XYZ file of C-alpha atoms in Angstrom:
697
model
C 89.967 90.637 104.973
C 87.239 89.865 102.967
C 84.283 87.316 103.326
C 81.079 87.575 101.601
C 77.832 86.206 102.551
C 74.639 85.624 100.956
C 71.568 84.492 103.111
C 68.840 82.000 102.556
C 65.599 81.330 104.528
C 66.489 77.813 105.802
C 66.169 77.712 109.606
C 64.024 75.612 112.169
C 62.132 79.159 113.027
C 61.104 79.328 109.239
C 59.366 82.763 109.674
C 63.069 84.086 110.302
C 66.221 84.385 109.016
C 69.087 82.320 109.636
C 72.726 83.707 109.690
C 74.177 81.016 108.013
C 77.704 81.388 106.155
C 79.929 78.782 104.513
C 82.661 78.259 106.902
C 86.126 79.698 106.633
C 87.469 76.025 107.636
C 87.621 73.143 105.187
C 88.341 69.408 105.872
C 91.762 67.914 105.655
C 90.743 64.696 107.209
C 88.934 62.467 106.875
C 87.867 63.164 103.173
C 85.893 64.345 101.360
C 84.607 65.642 104.893
C 83.924 64.181 108.008
C 80.256 64.946 109.065
C 78.151 61.688 109.605
C 76.232 60.840 106.036
C 72.664 59.606 106.506
C 71.479 58.640 103.108
C 72.930 57.747 99.798
C 71.093 57.286 96.258
C 72.209 56.983 92.742
C 69.709 59.070 90.319
C 71.233 57.186 87.261
C 74.381 54.934 86.640
C 76.879 58.019 86.970
C 75.313 60.749 89.416
C 74.738 60.080 93.173
C 73.654 62.321 95.937
C 74.313 61.884 99.833
C 73.400 64.062 102.710
C 74.117 64.186 106.160
C 74.444 66.233 109.541
C 74.992 70.074 109.414
C 73.367 70.427 106.103
C 75.901 68.245 104.181
C 75.109 67.612 100.501
C 77.299 65.781 98.412
C 77.400 65.241 94.710
C 79.028 62.551 92.569
C 78.974 62.902 88.667
C 81.425 59.620 88.245
C 79.320 57.078 90.241
C 80.786 57.763 93.618
C 84.419 58.010 93.028
C 84.626 61.742 93.722
C 82.386 63.990 95.395
C 81.679 67.826 95.548
C 80.940 68.948 99.128
C 78.441 71.770 99.828
C 76.281 72.759 102.705
C 72.680 74.146 102.648
C 72.333 74.933 106.466
C 74.299 74.326 109.562
C 71.299 74.043 111.861
C 69.628 71.259 109.951
C 70.593 67.643 109.741
C 69.328 65.979 106.589
C 68.342 62.491 106.565
C 66.712 61.692 103.282
C 67.327 62.403 99.462
C 65.015 61.198 96.703
C 64.931 62.457 92.946
C 61.713 62.045 90.861
C 63.971 62.718 87.556
C 67.247 63.602 86.622
C 66.756 67.151 87.523
C 63.966 67.328 90.492
C 64.866 66.070 93.781
C 63.876 66.636 97.493
C 65.908 66.296 100.809
C 64.196 65.965 104.085
C 65.855 66.263 107.777
C 65.206 68.157 111.140
C 63.319 71.108 112.138
C 60.518 69.879 109.638
C 62.556 70.825 106.732
C 62.081 69.822 103.200
C 64.459 71.322 100.167
C 63.695 71.194 96.649
C 66.101 71.458 93.663
C 64.881 71.665 89.925
C 68.561 71.978 88.494
C 69.942 68.735 89.361
C 71.082 70.018 93.178
C 72.887 73.098 91.829
C 70.473 74.977 94.033
C 68.420 73.728 96.964
C 65.072 75.944 97.890
C 63.395 75.403 101.210
C 59.563 74.197 100.850
C 57.991 75.858 104.142
C 56.822 73.524 106.457
C 54.270 74.588 109.231
C 55.658 72.684 112.252
C 59.240 73.840 112.769
C 59.923 70.843 115.619
C 59.346 67.754 113.558
C 61.536 65.808 111.402
C 61.360 63.637 108.085
C 63.254 60.520 107.739
C 61.856 59.521 104.358
C 60.714 60.863 101.071
C 58.662 59.195 98.317
C 56.838 60.618 95.250
C 54.581 58.520 92.876
C 54.377 61.093 90.073
C 56.345 64.474 89.642
C 53.773 66.365 91.453
C 52.473 63.658 94.030
C 54.701 62.795 96.942
C 55.247 61.944 100.660
C 57.186 63.037 103.690
C 57.467 60.427 106.775
C 58.893 61.023 110.165
C 57.289 62.554 113.083
C 54.205 62.811 111.058
C 53.109 61.914 107.351
C 52.348 64.839 105.112
C 51.429 64.891 101.238
C 51.758 67.359 98.409
C 50.326 67.236 94.790
C 51.778 70.202 93.409
C 55.448 69.247 93.581
C 56.133 70.372 97.211
C 54.658 73.743 97.054
C 52.055 72.955 99.653
C 51.556 69.964 101.870
C 48.817 68.336 104.050
C 49.154 66.357 106.906
C 47.688 62.708 106.457
C 48.957 61.316 109.797
C 50.024 63.078 113.092
C 52.032 62.084 115.820
C 53.631 59.321 113.842
C 57.463 57.909 113.859
C 58.155 56.609 110.585
C 61.671 55.602 109.652
C 61.395 54.557 106.073
C 58.937 54.439 103.191
C 58.342 52.653 99.525
C 56.004 53.140 96.919
C 55.274 50.492 94.250
C 52.982 52.469 92.173
C 50.560 55.610 92.507
C 48.369 53.351 94.855
C 50.520 51.060 97.019
C 52.909 51.827 99.316
C 54.617 50.721 102.622
C 56.142 52.466 105.525
C 57.519 51.481 108.636
C 57.313 52.836 111.905
C 59.279 52.184 114.978
C 57.904 48.800 115.464
C 54.861 48.651 112.732
C 54.663 48.072 109.095
C 51.963 50.029 107.392
C 50.558 49.443 103.880
C 48.322 51.838 101.814
C 46.481 50.580 98.587
C 44.715 54.224 98.178
C 47.773 56.581 97.108
C 48.597 57.117 100.980
C 45.335 58.607 102.058
C 44.728 55.484 104.467
C 47.359 53.365 105.886
C 46.793 50.179 107.688
C 49.045 48.077 109.910
C 50.050 44.562 108.404
C 52.914 43.603 110.884
C 53.916 44.125 114.308
C 54.010 45.777 116.865
C 57.451 43.665 117.762
C 60.046 44.321 120.357
C 62.501 45.505 117.557
C 63.070 48.890 115.613
C 62.430 48.608 111.890
C 64.653 51.253 110.056
C 64.281 50.474 106.536
C 61.814 48.794 103.895
C 62.415 47.806 100.210
C 59.984 45.954 97.746
C 61.770 43.832 94.927
C 58.298 43.504 93.070
C 54.847 43.748 93.984
C 55.079 40.680 96.073
C 58.343 40.385 97.641
C 59.617 42.564 100.079
C 62.214 43.229 102.680
C 62.298 45.070 105.890
C 65.409 45.369 108.259
C 66.095 46.847 111.927
C 67.409 46.447 115.399
C 69.401 43.714 116.607
C 69.958 41.940 113.053
C 66.203 42.085 112.302
C 65.413 40.986 108.809
C 61.809 40.585 107.615
C 60.743 38.905 104.421
C 57.110 38.991 102.590
C 56.225 37.218 99.301
C 52.446 37.917 99.352
C 52.659 41.872 99.376
C 52.816 42.278 103.147
C 49.929 40.023 104.182
C 52.584 37.930 106.077
C 56.191 38.461 106.896
C 59.142 35.875 107.974
C 61.321 36.595 110.801
C 64.809 35.747 109.341
C 66.627 37.745 111.857
C 70.288 37.418 113.109
C 71.224 37.053 116.794
C 73.392 40.319 117.077
C 73.556 43.622 119.457
C 74.087 45.321 115.954
C 71.156 47.010 114.088
C 70.770 47.039 110.337
C 69.735 50.691 109.136
C 69.198 50.167 105.320
C 68.463 47.700 102.644
C 68.429 48.009 98.877
C 68.325 45.862 95.868
C 70.211 45.649 92.419
C 67.433 43.413 91.147
C 65.173 40.588 92.119
C 68.032 38.598 93.495
C 70.746 40.654 94.497
C 70.646 42.831 97.849
C 72.415 44.440 100.493
C 71.568 45.385 104.215
C 74.141 47.600 106.180
C 74.156 48.989 109.856
C 76.033 49.133 113.140
C 79.846 48.892 113.392
C 80.338 47.689 109.858
C 77.510 45.026 109.889
C 76.593 44.247 106.398
C 74.618 41.625 104.739
C 74.303 40.120 101.237
C 71.834 38.000 99.440
C 71.692 36.411 95.939
C 68.460 34.978 96.107
C 65.876 37.853 96.766
C 66.261 37.784 100.789
C 65.828 33.976 101.315
C 69.470 33.585 102.691
C 71.775 36.301 103.851
C 75.697 36.105 104.043
C 77.935 38.404 105.995
C 80.120 40.556 104.219
C 83.010 43.039 104.987
C 82.018 46.617 103.972
C 83.714 49.148 106.596
C 84.517 49.185 110.228
C 82.517 52.255 110.558
C 78.477 52.288 111.011
C 76.889 52.448 107.857
C 73.557 54.135 107.565
C 72.436 53.771 103.974
C 73.152 51.775 100.655
C 72.305 52.419 96.854
C 72.869 50.543 93.586
C 73.484 52.552 90.367
C 71.332 49.504 88.369
C 74.689 48.022 86.926
C 77.006 46.612 89.209
C 78.241 49.622 91.344
C 76.949 49.976 94.667
C 77.668 52.831 97.587
C 77.240 52.873 101.111
C 77.825 55.795 103.634
C 77.796 56.497 107.270
C 79.658 57.706 110.314
C 82.428 60.215 110.217
C 82.077 60.629 106.172
C 82.542 57.050 105.498
C 81.919 56.287 101.672
C 82.536 52.754 100.526
C 81.923 51.542 97.195
C 81.665 48.060 95.359
C 82.384 47.290 91.647
C 80.915 43.718 91.994
C 77.260 44.416 93.336
C 78.826 44.046 97.049
C 81.024 41.403 96.794
C 84.046 43.300 97.881
C 84.572 46.758 98.903
C 87.048 49.833 98.620
C 87.272 53.101 100.615
C 86.163 56.150 98.807
C 86.650 58.253 101.924
C 90.348 58.494 103.836
C 89.930 56.000 106.535
C 91.520 57.644 109.641
C 88.723 58.054 111.937
C 90.179 57.766 115.351
C 90.197 60.583 117.855
C 92.822 63.164 117.227
C 93.506 65.157 120.745
C 96.752 67.599 119.507
C 98.200 69.286 116.943
C 101.467 70.961 116.433
C 103.445 72.685 113.636
C 107.167 73.130 113.713
C 106.992 75.746 110.694
C 104.212 76.530 107.917
C 104.347 73.009 106.341
C 105.399 70.405 108.820
C 103.061 69.576 111.534
C 102.192 66.642 113.826
C 98.781 65.226 115.377
C 98.404 62.810 117.776
C 95.486 60.703 119.410
C 93.671 57.534 120.354
C 95.267 54.276 120.339
C 98.781 55.469 119.643
C 97.907 57.371 116.495
C 100.651 59.750 115.197
C 100.277 61.696 111.902
C 102.862 63.959 110.193
C 102.520 66.448 107.252
C 105.159 67.871 105.364
C 103.006 70.079 102.907
C 100.754 71.978 105.028
C 98.097 69.415 105.651
C 97.471 68.400 101.967
C 98.973 64.956 102.703
C 99.431 63.192 105.959
C 101.311 59.892 106.893
C 100.549 58.049 110.058
C 102.211 55.394 112.197
C 100.752 53.455 115.212
C 102.780 53.582 118.506
C 100.619 50.998 120.190
C 97.426 51.127 122.339
C 98.657 54.508 123.827
C 96.487 57.421 124.564
C 98.364 60.399 123.492
C 97.017 63.556 124.200
C 100.003 66.395 124.033
C 102.613 67.511 121.780
C 105.567 69.847 121.760
C 108.558 70.208 119.653
C 111.723 71.646 121.102
C 113.049 72.077 117.568
C 112.472 70.903 114.124
C 113.898 67.619 114.924
C 113.117 66.979 118.797
C 109.630 66.495 119.950
C 107.753 65.105 122.982
C 104.300 63.503 123.325
C 102.511 62.772 126.314
C 99.639 60.879 127.412
C 99.399 57.274 129.008
C 103.118 57.502 128.162
C 105.985 59.880 127.501
C 107.456 59.494 123.811
C 110.416 61.312 122.239
C 111.764 61.852 118.762
C 114.838 63.147 117.663
C 114.802 62.723 113.794
C 111.494 65.096 112.897
C 109.103 62.106 113.834
C 110.664 59.225 111.952
C 110.808 57.258 115.162
C 109.325 57.665 118.576
C 110.872 56.191 121.577
C 109.098 55.524 124.884
C 110.639 57.456 127.618
C 108.322 56.695 130.607
C 105.022 54.572 130.690
C 102.426 55.663 133.146
C 99.890 53.859 135.227
C 96.250 54.903 136.066
C 97.374 58.578 134.931
C 97.514 60.664 131.542
C 99.515 63.594 130.519
C 97.474 66.124 129.646
C 99.915 69.151 128.900
C 103.426 69.754 128.015
C 105.574 73.007 127.737
C 108.910 73.666 127.403
C 110.193 77.193 128.528
C 113.792 76.380 127.428
C 115.201 73.769 125.215
C 116.385 71.898 128.140
C 113.746 72.162 130.575
C 110.276 71.452 130.365
C 107.254 70.717 132.311
C 104.042 68.371 132.076
C 101.093 67.908 133.989
C 98.865 64.869 134.580
C 95.734 63.527 136.189
C 94.624 60.647 137.731
C 92.271 59.126 140.128
C 91.940 62.053 142.783
C 95.546 62.934 141.892
C 97.384 65.476 139.936
C 101.338 65.368 139.291
C 103.811 67.618 137.873
C 106.795 66.044 135.912
C 109.923 67.952 134.912
C 112.801 67.097 132.449
C 116.124 68.746 132.404
C 117.520 66.888 129.301
C 114.879 67.618 126.575
C 112.679 65.075 127.263
C 114.922 62.229 127.634
C 113.844 61.611 131.191
C 110.913 62.737 133.505
C 110.771 63.187 137.031
C 107.693 64.031 139.654
C 108.553 66.880 141.208
C 105.061 67.555 142.781
C 101.896 65.696 143.558
C 98.453 67.122 144.431
C 96.212 64.967 146.099
C 92.354 64.969 145.669
C 92.599 67.015 142.485
C 93.738 66.511 138.905
C 96.136 68.811 137.280
C 94.732 69.542 133.992
C 96.526 72.003 132.275
C 100.281 73.704 132.654
C 102.394 76.685 130.932
C 105.676 78.059 132.122
C 106.583 81.687 131.179
C 110.500 81.006 132.296
C 112.223 78.161 133.772
C 111.329 78.903 137.268
C 107.740 80.631 136.816
C 104.833 78.763 135.899
C 101.090 78.134 136.329
C 98.810 74.947 136.472
C 95.134 74.437 136.426
C 93.992 72.413 139.557
C 90.426 71.922 139.634
C 88.995 75.312 139.588
C 91.979 77.097 140.977
C 95.081 77.907 139.284
C 98.321 77.539 140.981
C 101.631 79.137 140.568
C 104.951 78.668 141.051
C 108.362 80.697 141.134
C 110.844 78.010 141.875
C 110.728 75.726 139.001
C 107.812 73.245 140.391
C 108.737 72.612 143.823
C 106.353 74.824 145.554
C 102.879 75.891 144.361
C 100.362 78.296 145.851
C 96.934 78.768 144.803
C 94.831 82.050 143.603
C 91.270 82.362 143.150
C 90.541 81.924 139.228
C 87.056 82.760 139.090
C 85.966 79.439 137.581
C 83.363 77.103 139.075
C 84.861 73.961 137.622
C 88.125 72.623 135.622
C 90.331 74.881 134.428
C 91.541 72.921 130.984
C 93.834 75.340 129.527
C 96.310 78.005 130.475
C 98.370 80.150 127.911
C 100.534 83.087 128.434
C 101.658 85.584 125.601
C 104.373 87.288 128.089
C 105.458 87.402 131.629
C 102.252 89.117 133.087
C 99.435 88.340 130.565
C 97.927 84.833 130.625
C 94.627 83.563 129.672
C 92.607 80.423 130.863
C 89.497 78.515 129.803
C 87.497 75.650 131.258
C 84.103 73.815 131.929
C 82.488 76.590 133.229
C 81.877 78.336 130.009
C 84.150 81.235 130.509
C 87.454 82.553 129.667
C 89.503 84.569 132.121
C 92.665 86.493 131.936
C 95.361 88.103 134.045
C 97.835 91.086 133.156
C 99.669 91.271 136.400
C 101.487 87.554 136.258
C 98.315 85.739 137.825
C 97.819 87.586 140.951
C 94.128 88.730 139.611
C 92.129 86.954 137.058
C 89.082 88.487 135.460
C 86.586 86.956 133.811
C 86.352 88.480 130.206
C 84.013 85.842 128.480
C 80.832 84.020 129.212
C 79.868 81.725 126.233
C 77.211 79.164 125.285
C 76.355 76.183 127.566
C 79.767 74.347 126.815
C 83.149 73.969 127.894
C 86.201 74.556 126.283
C 88.990 72.544 125.780
C 91.982 74.616 124.655
C 93.161 78.222 124.019
C 95.777 79.126 121.741
C 97.193 82.820 121.183
C 99.162 83.483 118.327
C 100.329 86.888 119.090
C 98.920 89.479 121.925
C 95.804 90.491 120.059
C 94.758 87.137 118.063
C 93.565 84.036 120.025
C 91.295 81.309 119.727
C 89.324 79.039 122.133
C 87.593 75.777 121.092
C 85.612 73.213 122.837
C 82.534 71.203 123.096
C 79.996 71.115 120.267
C 82.236 72.254 117.766
C 82.797 75.509 119.468
C 85.486 78.272 117.944
C 85.992 81.541 119.231
C 88.388 84.147 117.901
C 89.436 87.493 119.289
C 91.595 89.869 117.701
C 91.757 92.654 120.693
C 93.322 90.632 123.424
C 90.244 88.921 124.590
C 88.258 92.174 124.724
C 85.768 90.796 122.008
C 85.125 87.260 120.879
C 83.493 86.009 118.069
C 82.043 82.474 117.058
C 83.049 80.905 114.105
C 80.986 78.135 112.407
C 82.944 75.035 111.466
C 81.622 72.508 108.994
C 81.325 69.732 111.653
C 79.722 68.781 114.797
C 82.474 66.648 116.362
C 84.053 67.530 119.741
C 87.101 69.743 118.919
C 90.136 69.260 120.967
C 93.132 71.397 119.928
C 93.922 74.484 117.506
C 97.175 75.693 116.286
C 98.033 78.636 114.008
C 101.293 79.208 111.947
C 100.406 82.597 110.688
C 97.649 84.945 111.063
C 95.317 83.263 108.509
C 96.320 79.747 108.484
C 95.389 77.535 111.278
C 94.591 73.988 111.963
C 91.894 72.372 114.097
C 91.560 68.598 115.409
C 88.925 66.630 117.167
C 87.111 63.560 117.444
C 86.577 61.037 114.776
C 89.606 61.859 112.970
C 88.710 65.522 112.424
C 91.396 67.800 110.870
C 90.287 71.446 109.283
C 92.247 74.097 107.962
C 91.393 77.780 107.580
C 93.515 80.345 105.250
C 91.433 83.008 106.182
C 91.981 83.351 109.929
C 88.936 81.347 110.381
C 86.766 83.902 109.052
C 83.546 82.828 107.025
C 83.500 83.046 103.374
C 80.778 82.191 100.855
C 77.556 83.277 99.137
C 74.070 83.160 100.680
C 70.532 84.282 99.853
C 68.797 86.152 102.477
C 65.228 86.190 100.766
C 63.466 84.239 97.917
C 62.578 87.718 96.384
C 64.995 89.445 94.146
C 66.005 93.105 94.644
C 64.480 95.608 92.222
C 67.386 97.979 92.367
C 71.252 98.300 93.740
C 71.026 99.612 97.377
C 74.266 99.873 99.526
C 73.146 99.996 103.302
C 75.076 101.670 106.154
C 77.228 99.403 107.625
C 76.632 97.832 111.195
C 77.744 98.148 113.978
C 78.907 101.966 113.493
C 81.134 103.164 115.035
C 83.082 99.721 115.278
C 85.902 97.940 116.679
C 87.421 95.651 115.086
C 84.800 94.428 112.550
C 81.835 95.463 110.994
C 79.208 94.313 108.166
C 78.385 95.703 104.787
C 75.060 94.721 103.165
C 74.262 95.449 99.380
C 71.719 94.353 97.052
C 72.176 93.298 93.640
C 69.142 93.468 91.085
C 68.891 91.269 88.017
C 70.638 91.551 84.831
C 70.090 91.087 81.399
C 73.880 90.046 81.075
C 75.082 86.818 80.535
C 73.386 84.287 82.993
C 72.206 87.338 85.119
C 75.744 87.904 86.400
C 77.064 91.235 87.238
C 80.694 92.948 87.720
C 80.672 94.039 91.677
C 83.325 95.861 93.401
C 83.098 96.929 96.847
C 86.261 98.869 98.025
C 87.414 100.636 101.383
C 89.128 104.143 101.318
C 90.719 106.091 104.049
C 89.810 109.615 104.997
C 92.106 111.001 102.202
C 90.583 108.831 99.606
C 93.452 106.351 99.390
C 92.095 102.738 98.536
C 93.290 100.376 101.115
C 91.539 97.444 100.539
C 89.016 95.704 97.990
C 86.194 93.441 99.906
C 84.431 92.097 96.413
C 85.713 92.119 92.947
C 84.013 89.535 91.245
C 80.553 88.482 89.445
C 77.890 88.057 91.386
C 74.026 86.810 91.067
C 71.224 88.843 92.010
C 70.529 88.644 95.583
C 71.315 90.400 99.012
C 75.054 90.025 99.989
C 76.706 90.824 103.157
C 80.477 91.649 103.778
C 82.389 91.634 106.776
C 85.540 93.914 107.019
C 87.858 93.031 109.883
C 89.967 96.459 110.652
C 92.267 94.865 113.070
C 95.130 96.138 111.036
C 94.149 99.699 110.538
C 94.221 102.610 112.809
C 91.158 104.562 114.257
C 89.529 107.104 111.894
C 86.858 107.697 109.147
C 86.966 105.377 106.217
C 84.609 105.185 103.430
C 83.208 102.232 101.434
C 82.243 102.262 97.739
C 79.975 99.717 95.995
C 80.422 100.144 92.230
C 79.229 98.438 88.894
C 79.040 99.461 85.338
C 75.888 101.591 85.711
C 75.802 102.077 89.626
C 77.764 103.736 92.373
C 77.492 104.628 95.756
C 79.683 105.579 98.650
C 78.934 105.606 102.355
C 81.041 106.781 105.384
C 81.876 104.504 108.655
C 83.912 105.285 111.726
C 86.800 102.916 113.187
C 87.035 103.552 117.188
C 89.857 101.625 119.009
């Protein structure tokens, strides 16, 4: 098992090193990805960049039809992108971060900023060397971003626009400012008002438009001396405005609110762009226009904004569960009756709407027969081609379903101060309440056979040994709701919940022991593939993995910040996660991270192979090595990192590829290997070094 890491200094604590790896998870829906996109900019007729949450950077070279997805940090939200020419550009965001590229976005370097708790919403450059960043303060550079000086402290600037080296505008929360001396002095020219001003754009030296909260549109025709309020009475805010020429402009905002003008902003007409909130809009200088927004939304117009088409996939409803019947065929269900199906391991998904039902849990008895529960019980007998309503529910929702045998199944439901156990004896064709719990919601259920089962009732775990007729409680150690229960055999089970912990039993629920206390979050689902390998997911996109039966847990980064709701693995390496806003992620590495990062801006002077850490280890260890510059083609070198057993037999190769100069780290997971002494060897054309490590299980 292999994952290469290269480290880059890109964190909020700018004097330290952030351990940021490329995730082992990738997007299946929405596509090309599902993070909120905060800004889009054309730099020429064909090339566009967009940036967003979780360090997201998107690049298109065919005018926005297709996008390359990359991440330059997982701890920074990126708010703005600006290019001064075809190859030199800047990105700004949270953690007082400003990144620079000098190779058209292939690589981004952090330009160190002193205050790491600030943010920058906008960047403007008046020359290749002179520029400004606007946000929690206003800063200026005169050497292409190598150093910055503070112009204004304690600001709250949302947008900026420079007409030339001397004249520029910026809008704060409620005020518009202007400079006529190159940004050294700023004077307010409008406001304060009772609406937030989000974006400003000037068509020419005299005519400018500003947009903001509650449909705010302001227009000036005398270089900002006076502004006319052309606001629309709406609850929605306009977040961005841009113009193709002096006549045609677009403004976009919350809930798909979009306006178009053909007379320089004198009048605006409503247009339909998207049902999602849009945060940014940009023209390519001809007739093409892009707009981006929440949940990875990308829409494009080929006729200067008259009509729009989706570039990104449009399923953005919350998905609550996922279930695969084999390695290729899987189902997902969620909000407003959404049911999705794939027959090629997630490459393509078909969707159907079963009405306004809330669908929470999926279980398939065999390849043909499946059940979905939520605000209703549904059943299919033809691989999901049709779903029949079996039992509508009132004021309660099914949150877990489990079949210990093909005919007999159980479901738990929660309502207002009420929990119920449902049972079917005919493969889900009918369901009956067999037990009711007053004053508590029943949030999870799992049966190890037709008679023995477990349920999460508040912070307690209840057990039945007579098919759900009677239940008795055991102390779980939880202090809040138990949200997920899973057993891997008659005796060994796991539960997770809202108090940031995972508990385990090895004696059929008689006793439960806390085996993990995690970060300040709650866990929505625990899934075990076998007796050793399991996953727990939850709030804030948390993904935890164990490979030794819960003894140790590692945290996995996923490329999104939406709520994760369910996880399912079809094999040791292949798994899926679903969540809010249409999130479907897939891994083919068991969730283990992959990718390359740089740990320092200084290039190594020589090859170095470090001692692995930890050592001894179980089940995984990290190996770090240095690659110096090479005189070969593109500075790349053939690098091989190999693991041998104590007899000298090669058992796996972790790295076998060309690498650039840098500091690399590889994680080796030894879950499938016995205890003992192992050796790892780094070799190139002119260097070789071997070190010893010890695996203790």
